[in-house]
PDB file of C-alpha atoms in Angstrom:
ATOM      1  CA  MET K   1     -45.084 137.193  85.250  1.00  0.00           C
ATOM      2  CA  LYS K   2     -47.527 138.420  82.602  1.00  0.00           C
ATOM      3  CA  GLU K   3     -49.007 141.119  84.863  1.00  0.00           C
ATOM      4  CA  LEU K   4     -45.610 142.781  85.280  1.00  0.00           C
ATOM      5  CA  LEU K   5     -44.984 142.819  81.544  1.00  0.00           C
ATOM      6  CA  GLU K   6     -48.447 144.271  80.891  1.00  0.00           C
ATOM      7  CA  CYS K   7     -47.824 147.054  83.436  1.00  0.00           C
ATOM      8  CA  LEU K   8     -44.468 147.885  81.847  1.00  0.00           C
ATOM      9  CA  GLU K   9     -45.986 147.835  78.376  1.00  0.00           C
ATOM     10  CA  ARG K  10     -48.610 150.379  79.466  1.00  0.00           C
ATOM     11  CA  ASP K  11     -46.123 152.633  81.279  1.00  0.00           C
ATOM     12  CA  HIS K  12     -42.421 151.808  81.409  1.00  0.00           C
ATOM     13  CA  THR K  13     -41.642 154.791  83.640  1.00  0.00           C
ATOM     14  CA  GLN K  14     -43.026 153.090  86.751  1.00  0.00           C
ATOM     15  CA  THR K  15     -40.410 152.235  89.356  1.00  0.00           C
ATOM     16  CA  PRO K  16     -39.993 148.719  90.745  1.00  0.00           C
ATOM     17  CA  GLU K  17     -41.415 150.054  94.022  1.00  0.00           C
ATOM     18  CA  GLN K  18     -44.588 151.307  92.304  1.00  0.00           C
ATOM     19  CA  LEU K  19     -44.945 148.043  90.393  1.00  0.00           C
ATOM     20  CA  ALA K  20     -44.415 146.039  93.593  1.00  0.00           C
ATOM     21  CA  ILE K  21     -47.326 147.841  95.259  1.00  0.00           C
ATOM     22  CA  MET K  22     -49.575 147.270  92.233  1.00  0.00           C
ATOM     23  CA  LEU K  23     -48.644 143.586  91.973  1.00  0.00           C
ATOM     24  CA  ASN K  24     -48.385 142.873  95.703  1.00  0.00           C
ATOM     25  CA  LYS K  25     -44.818 141.571  95.403  1.00  0.00           C
ATOM     26  CA  PRO K  26     -41.515 142.660  96.978  1.00  0.00           C
ATOM     27  CA  ALA K  27     -39.734 145.460  95.069  1.00  0.00           C
ATOM     28  CA  GLU K  28     -36.515 143.395  94.961  1.00  0.00           C
ATOM     29  CA  GLU K  29     -38.363 140.565  93.204  1.00  0.00           C
ATOM     30  CA  ILE K  30     -39.822 143.003  90.672  1.00  0.00           C
ATOM     31  CA  ALA K  31     -36.415 144.590  90.003  1.00  0.00           C
ATOM     32  CA  ALA K  32     -34.836 141.147  89.567  1.00  0.00           C
ATOM     33  CA  LEU K  33     -37.576 140.066  87.159  1.00  0.00           C
ATOM     34  CA  ILE K  34     -37.188 143.243  85.088  1.00  0.00           C
ATOM     35  CA  LYS K  35     -33.416 142.679  84.867  1.00  0.00           C
ATOM     36  CA  LYS K  36     -33.966 139.031  83.896  1.00  0.00           C
ATOM     37  CA  TYR K  37     -36.484 140.013  81.186  1.00  0.00           C
ATOM     38  CA  GLN K  38     -34.061 142.621  79.838  1.00  0.00           C
ATOM     39  CA  ASP K  39     -31.150 140.145  79.808  1.00  0.00           C
ATOM     40  CA  GLU K  40     -33.261 137.488  78.047  1.00  0.00           C
ATOM     41  CA  LYS K  41     -34.554 140.065  75.519  1.00  0.00           C
ATOM     42  CA  VAL K  42     -38.155 139.524  76.628  1.00  0.00           C
ATOM     43  CA  ILE K  43     -38.108 143.279  77.164  1.00  0.00           C
ATOM     44  CA  ILE K  44     -36.526 144.475  73.946  1.00  0.00           C
ATOM     45  CA  LYS K  45     -36.731 148.248  74.298  1.00  0.00           C
ATOM     46  CA  TYR K  46     -38.509 151.008  76.176  1.00  0.00           C
ATOM     47  CA  GLN K  47     -40.165 153.533  73.895  1.00  0.00           C
ATOM     48  CA  THR K  48     -41.711 156.959  74.270  1.00  0.00           C
ATOM     49  CA  ILE K  49     -44.728 157.792  72.106  1.00  0.00           C
ATOM     50  CA  ILE K  50     -44.531 161.318  70.694  1.00  0.00           C
ATOM     51  CA  ASP K  51     -47.225 163.315  68.925  1.00  0.00           C
ATOM     52  CA  TRP K  52     -44.901 164.598  66.196  1.00  0.00           C
ATOM     53  CA  GLU K  53     -47.612 166.798  64.704  1.00  0.00           C
ATOM     54  CA  LYS K  54     -47.955 168.624  68.013  1.00  0.00           C
ATOM     55  CA  ALA K  55     -44.150 168.895  68.176  1.00  0.00           C
ATOM     56  CA  GLY K  56     -44.206 170.646  64.792  1.00  0.00           C
ATOM     57  CA  VAL K  57     -42.560 167.832  62.829  1.00  0.00           C
ATOM     58  CA  ASP K  58     -44.247 166.815  59.590  1.00  0.00           C
ATOM     59  CA  ASN K  59     -43.461 163.207  58.733  1.00  0.00           C
ATOM     60  CA  VAL K  60     -45.086 161.058  56.091  1.00  0.00           C
ATOM     61  CA  THR K  61     -45.933 157.473  56.993  1.00  0.00           C
ATOM     62  CA  ALA K  62     -46.853 154.774  54.516  1.00  0.00           C
ATOM     63  CA  VAL K  63     -47.841 151.137  54.747  1.00  0.00           C
ATOM     64  CA  ILE K  64     -46.524 149.161  51.807  1.00  0.00           C
ATOM     65  CA  GLU K  65     -47.913 145.794  50.751  1.00  0.00           C
ATOM     66  CA  VAL K  66     -45.071 143.745  49.263  1.00  0.00           C
ATOM     67  CA  ARG K  67     -45.482 140.564  47.249  1.00  0.00           C
ATOM     68  CA  ILE K  68     -42.315 138.483  47.068  1.00  0.00           C
ATOM     69  CA  THR K  69     -41.062 135.185  45.742  1.00  0.00           C
ATOM     70  CA  PRO K  70     -39.735 133.162  48.687  1.00  0.00           C
ATOM     71  CA  GLN K  71     -36.135 132.025  48.332  1.00  0.00           C
ATOM     72  CA  ARG K  72     -35.177 128.379  48.477  1.00  0.00           C
ATOM     73  CA  GLU K  73     -34.197 127.180  51.981  1.00  0.00           C
ATOM     74  CA  VAL K  74     -34.730 130.584  53.650  1.00  0.00           C
ATOM     75  CA  GLY K  75     -38.291 131.405  52.564  1.00  0.00           C
ATOM     76  CA  PHE K  76     -39.262 134.998  53.314  1.00  0.00           C
ATOM     77  CA  ASP K  77     -36.623 135.654  55.976  1.00  0.00           C
ATOM     78  CA  ALA K  78     -33.689 136.709  53.760  1.00  0.00           C
ATOM     79  CA  ILE K  79     -35.732 139.318  51.885  1.00  0.00           C
ATOM     80  CA  ALA K  80     -37.368 140.493  55.113  1.00  0.00           C
ATOM     81  CA  GLU K  81     -33.924 140.987  56.656  1.00  0.00           C
ATOM     82  CA  ARG K  82     -32.772 143.106  53.722  1.00  0.00           C
ATOM     83  CA  ILE K  83     -35.881 145.253  54.074  1.00  0.00           C
ATOM     84  CA  TYR K  84     -35.850 145.744  57.854  1.00  0.00           C
ATOM     85  CA  ARG K  85     -32.237 146.942  57.783  1.00  0.00           C
ATOM     86  CA  TYR K  86     -33.238 150.169  55.972  1.00  0.00           C
ATOM     87  CA  SER K  87     -33.476 153.122  58.371  1.00  0.00           C
ATOM     88  CA  GLU K  88     -36.743 154.266  56.753  1.00  0.00           C
ATOM     89  CA  VAL K  89     -38.500 151.044  57.826  1.00  0.00           C
ATOM     90  CA  ARG K  90     -40.397 151.375  61.117  1.00  0.00           C
ATOM     91  CA  SER K  91     -42.038 147.928  61.148  1.00  0.00           C
ATOM     92  CA  LEU K  92     -42.192 144.787  59.035  1.00  0.00           C
ATOM     93  CA  TYR K  93     -44.612 141.877  59.282  1.00  0.00           C
ATOM     94  CA  LEU K  94     -45.084 138.599  57.403  1.00  0.00           C
ATOM     95  CA  MET K  95     -48.759 138.485  56.449  1.00  0.00           C
ATOM     96  CA  SER K  96     -51.336 136.000  55.308  1.00  0.00           C
ATOM     97  CA  GLY K  97     -53.667 136.844  52.437  1.00  0.00           C
ATOM     98  CA  GLY K  98     -53.129 138.765  49.216  1.00  0.00           C
ATOM     99  CA  TYR K  99     -49.578 139.945  49.914  1.00  0.00           C
ATOM    100  CA  ASP K 100     -46.575 138.670  51.837  1.00  0.00           C
ATOM    101  CA  LEU K 101     -44.996 141.530  53.790  1.00  0.00           C
ATOM    102  CA  SER K 102     -46.438 144.654  55.372  1.00  0.00           C
ATOM    103  CA  VAL K 103     -43.782 147.365  55.580  1.00  0.00           C
ATOM    104  CA  THR K 104     -44.324 150.620  57.458  1.00  0.00           C
ATOM    105  CA  VAL K 105     -41.953 153.390  56.411  1.00  0.00           C
ATOM    106  CA  GLU K 106     -41.490 156.987  57.460  1.00  0.00           C
ATOM    107  CA  GLY K 107     -40.043 159.909  55.560  1.00  0.00           C
ATOM    108  CA  THR K 108     -40.063 163.683  55.510  1.00  0.00           C
ATOM    109  CA  SER K 109     -42.109 163.902  52.300  1.00  0.00           C
ATOM    110  CA  LEU K 110     -44.205 161.891  49.847  1.00  0.00           C
ATOM    111  CA  LYS K 111     -41.303 162.077  47.403  1.00  0.00           C
ATOM    112  CA  GLU K 112     -38.867 160.633  49.938  1.00  0.00           C
ATOM    113  CA  VAL K 113     -41.157 157.654  50.603  1.00  0.00           C
ATOM    114  CA  ALA K 114     -41.798 157.193  46.867  1.00  0.00           C
ATOM    115  CA  ASP K 115     -38.035 157.262  46.203  1.00  0.00           C
ATOM    116  CA  PHE K 116     -37.502 154.622  48.886  1.00  0.00           C
ATOM    117  CA  VAL K 117     -40.084 152.361  47.236  1.00  0.00           C
ATOM    118  CA  SER K 118     -38.799 152.864  43.698  1.00  0.00           C
ATOM    119  CA  THR K 119     -35.037 152.818  44.291  1.00  0.00           C
ATOM    120  CA  LYS K 120     -34.574 150.564  47.320  1.00  0.00           C
ATOM    121  CA  LEU K 121     -37.583 148.347  47.982  1.00  0.00           C
ATOM    122  CA  SER K 122     -38.802 147.422  44.522  1.00  0.00           C
ATOM    123  CA  THR K 123     -35.278 146.719  43.236  1.00  0.00           C
ATOM    124  CA  ILE K 124     -34.627 143.901  45.738  1.00  0.00           C
ATOM    125  CA  ASP K 125     -34.363 140.501  44.029  1.00  0.00           C
ATOM    126  CA  GLY K 126     -37.489 138.542  44.821  1.00  0.00           C
ATOM    127  CA  VAL K 127     -39.809 141.541  45.213  1.00  0.00           C
ATOM    128  CA  VAL K 128     -42.634 140.962  42.732  1.00  0.00           C
ATOM    129  CA  SER K 129     -44.810 144.031  43.406  1.00  0.00           C
ATOM    130  CA  THR K 130     -45.581 146.781  45.894  1.00  0.00           C
ATOM    131  CA  THR K 131     -48.706 148.747  46.778  1.00  0.00           C
ATOM    132  CA  THR K 132     -48.216 151.889  48.849  1.00  0.00           C
ATOM    133  CA  HIS K 133     -50.853 153.351  51.176  1.00  0.00           C
ATOM    134  CA  PHE K 134     -50.107 156.755  52.698  1.00  0.00           C
ATOM    135  CA  MET K 135     -51.458 157.352  56.207  1.00  0.00           C
ATOM    136  CA  LEU K 136     -53.613 160.456  56.377  1.00  0.00           C
ATOM    137  CA  LYS K 137     -54.202 160.692  60.117  1.00  0.00           C
ATOM    138  CA  LYS K 138     -53.067 158.749  63.192  1.00  0.00           C
ATOM    139  CA  TYR K 139     -55.788 158.138  65.779  1.00  0.00           C
ATOM    140  CA  LYS K 140     -54.195 155.440  67.923  1.00  0.00           C
ATOM    141  CA  TYR K 141     -50.649 154.088  68.140  1.00  0.00           C
ATOM    142  CA  ALA K 142     -49.294 151.234  70.276  1.00  0.00           C
ATOM    143  CA  GLY K 143     -52.544 151.143  72.246  1.00  0.00           C
ATOM    144  CA  VAL K 144     -52.460 154.887  72.962  1.00  0.00           C
ATOM    145  CA  ILE K 145     -55.094 157.309  71.674  1.00  0.00           C
ATOM    146  CA  ILE K 146     -53.151 160.159  70.091  1.00  0.00           C
ATOM    147  CA  LYS K 147     -55.663 162.998  70.487  1.00  0.00           C
ATOM    148  CA  ASP K 148     -57.945 161.975  73.289  1.00  0.00           C
ATOM    149  CA  GLU K 149     -60.559 164.680  73.173  1.00  0.00           C
ATOM    150  CA  GLU K 150     -63.072 162.534  75.020  1.00  0.00           C
ATOM    151  CA  GLU K 151     -63.812 164.696  77.994  1.00  0.00           C
ATOM    152  CA  GLU K 152     -67.436 163.798  78.446  1.00  0.00           C
ATOM    153  CA  HIS K 153     -69.313 161.825  75.836  1.00  0.00           C
ATOM    154  CA  ARG K 154     -72.300 160.901  77.939  1.00  0.00           C
ATOM    155  CA  LEU K 155     -75.662 162.065  76.786  1.00  0.00           C
ATOM    156  CA  VAL K 156     -77.126 165.018  78.628  1.00  0.00           C
ATOM    157  CA  ILE K 157     -80.424 164.148  80.239  1.00  0.00           C
ATOM    158  CA  SER K 158     -82.688 167.028  80.961  1.00  0.00           C
ATOM    159  CA  PRO K 159     -85.796 166.798  83.130  1.00  0.00           C
TER     160      PRO K 159
END
């Protein structure tokens, strides 16, 4: 049921009873579907989005473009697996276009991210080149506006 998954993706804290009301289904059916989706790994994980800046934690995030030489019989997967196993890696995507993998990493400083790129990422067999882009400001993450200061953006009309 796509509607259930969309509701959970927006707000995973809703109870089966609340979801049942929204979806006009019995709560038992909703609870059973959630359990089934968890067991089948359709629902992989529930995640809380935190504004780390507001929490006083200064992290550095970078998106790294990685060009690689695919390996015989496994293509990009073997190198991707080596990369996604590092704790610094937050996300990893196979891309089309001018590079092969998009790697998002997080560290406590520019130096820490740079060290990761130079000592771990770029030394992997098959990695041809990397280009690192440091994120300066996060406006929206996982569909959520981080600093929603939009109280009233309508134009004032005066007589």
